[in-house]
Amino acid sequence: MPVEEANAKAKVVSTRKATGKRLLFNVGLCFECGACVGVCPHDSLALTGRGIKIDNVTCTLCNACVRTCPTGAFQIR
Ligand code: SF4
Ligand code: SF4
């Protein structure tokens, strides 16, 4: 699937009301390398066997996973 098409299917996984920003995750772009899990400063990410589970209570939208993911599975918008 082209990245543009896959990104159109990204789901909101975390929202910060104070900023109005949202973290979106596209499971179709995730190949479960685990890189994002290692860089999250709040342990908000975990591998599930079918992508990534995100704890939207502890996530601060710090952007580390967005910068780290080699396929662009995360976006903050
Ligand atoms: S945005 Fe930051 S805090 Fe939230 S899941 Fe990604 S790395 Fe963790
Ligand atoms: S860094 Fe990207 S491809 Fe790797 S596990 Fe995280 S979301 Fe999936």
Short mmCIF file of C-alpha atoms and ligand atoms in Angstrom, two decimals:
data_model
loop_
_atom_site.label_atom_id
_atom_site.label_comp_id
_atom_site.label_asym_id
_atom_site.label_seq_id
_atom_site.Cartn_x
_atom_site.Cartn_y
_atom_site.Cartn_z
CA MET A 1 0.00 0.00 0.00
CA PRO A 2 1.44 3.44 -0.84
CA VAL A 3 2.40 5.48 2.22
CA GLU A 4 -0.04 8.26 1.28
CA GLU A 5 -2.91 5.80 1.04
CA ALA A 6 -1.91 4.06 4.25
CA ASN A 7 -1.63 7.36 6.11
CA ALA A 8 -5.17 8.19 5.07
CA LYS A 9 -6.21 5.23 7.20
CA ALA A 10 -4.27 6.28 10.30
CA LYS A 11 -6.25 6.18 13.55
CA VAL A 12 -6.14 8.70 16.37
CA VAL A 13 -4.51 7.01 19.34
CA SER A 14 -3.74 9.88 21.68
CA THR A 15 -5.07 13.40 22.11
CA ARG A 16 -3.88 16.29 24.27
CA LYS A 17 -6.79 18.58 24.91
CA ALA A 18 -4.51 21.42 26.00
CA THR A 19 -2.87 21.66 22.59
CA GLY A 20 -5.48 20.11 20.31
CA LYS A 21 -2.75 17.88 18.87
CA ARG A 22 -3.33 14.22 18.16
CA LEU A 23 -1.05 11.22 17.71
CA LEU A 24 -2.13 9.04 14.82
CA PHE A 25 -0.95 5.50 14.24
CA ASN A 26 -1.25 3.44 11.10
CA VAL A 27 -0.99 -0.26 11.79
CA GLY A 28 -0.64 -0.90 8.05
CA LEU A 29 2.78 0.78 8.09
CA CYS A 30 4.03 -1.00 11.22
CA PHE A 31 6.32 -4.02 10.80
CA GLU A 32 6.85 -4.38 14.56
CA CYS A 33 10.55 -3.50 14.66
CA GLY A 34 10.12 -2.22 18.22
CA ALA A 35 12.20 0.93 17.69
CA CYS A 36 9.45 3.27 18.90
CA VAL A 37 8.93 1.24 22.08
CA GLY A 38 12.57 1.79 23.02
CA VAL A 39 12.55 5.57 22.55
CA CYS A 40 9.27 6.49 24.26
CA PRO A 41 10.29 8.36 27.44
CA HIS A 42 7.04 7.48 29.18
CA ASP A 43 6.80 3.75 28.38
CA SER A 44 3.57 4.52 26.53
CA LEU A 45 4.15 2.00 23.74
CA ALA A 46 4.06 -1.79 23.68
CA LEU A 47 4.23 -4.40 20.92
CA THR A 48 1.03 -6.41 20.71
CA GLY A 49 1.84 -8.92 17.98
CA ARG A 50 -0.41 -6.93 15.64
CA GLY A 51 1.14 -3.50 15.79
CA ILE A 52 1.53 -1.16 18.72
CA LYS A 53 -0.62 -0.42 21.75
CA ILE A 54 -0.49 3.18 22.94
CA ASP A 55 -1.25 4.38 26.47
CA ASN A 56 -2.97 7.67 25.78
CA VAL A 57 -2.93 8.61 29.46
CA THR A 58 0.86 8.68 29.76
CA CYS A 59 1.69 9.82 26.20
CA THR A 60 2.71 13.49 26.13
CA LEU A 61 2.95 13.75 22.31
CA CYS A 62 6.69 14.29 22.67
CA ASN A 63 7.25 13.28 19.03
CA ALA A 64 10.03 10.73 19.72
CA CYS A 65 8.12 7.83 18.14
CA VAL A 66 7.24 9.97 15.11
CA ARG A 67 10.92 10.78 14.55
CA THR A 68 12.06 7.20 15.12
CA CYS A 69 9.65 5.07 13.11
CA PRO A 70 11.33 4.17 9.81
CA THR A 71 8.02 3.85 7.94
CA GLY A 72 6.20 6.93 9.25
CA ALA A 73 3.53 4.89 11.04
CA PHE A 74 3.09 7.69 13.60
CA GLN A 75 2.04 11.25 12.86
CA ILE A 76 1.20 14.18 15.12
CA ARG A 77 -1.34 16.58 13.65
S1 SF4 B 1 4.55 10.82 21.31
FE1 SF4 B 1 6.22 10.51 22.81
S2 SF4 B 1 5.16 9.97 24.70
FE2 SF4 B 1 3.69 9.64 23.04
S3 SF4 B 1 3.90 7.48 22.45
FE3 SF4 B 1 5.25 8.69 21.10
S4 SF4 B 1 7.27 8.64 22.12
FE4 SF4 B 1 5.72 8.05 23.65
S1 SF4 B 2 9.01 2.06 14.94
FE1 SF4 B 2 7.30 2.06 13.45
S2 SF4 B 2 7.46 0.07 12.39
FE2 SF4 B 2 8.71 -0.07 14.27
S3 SF4 B 2 7.30 -0.96 15.83
FE3 SF4 B 2 7.18 1.28 16.00
S4 SF4 B 2 5.42 1.87 14.70
FE4 SF4 B 2 6.03 -0.21 14.11
#
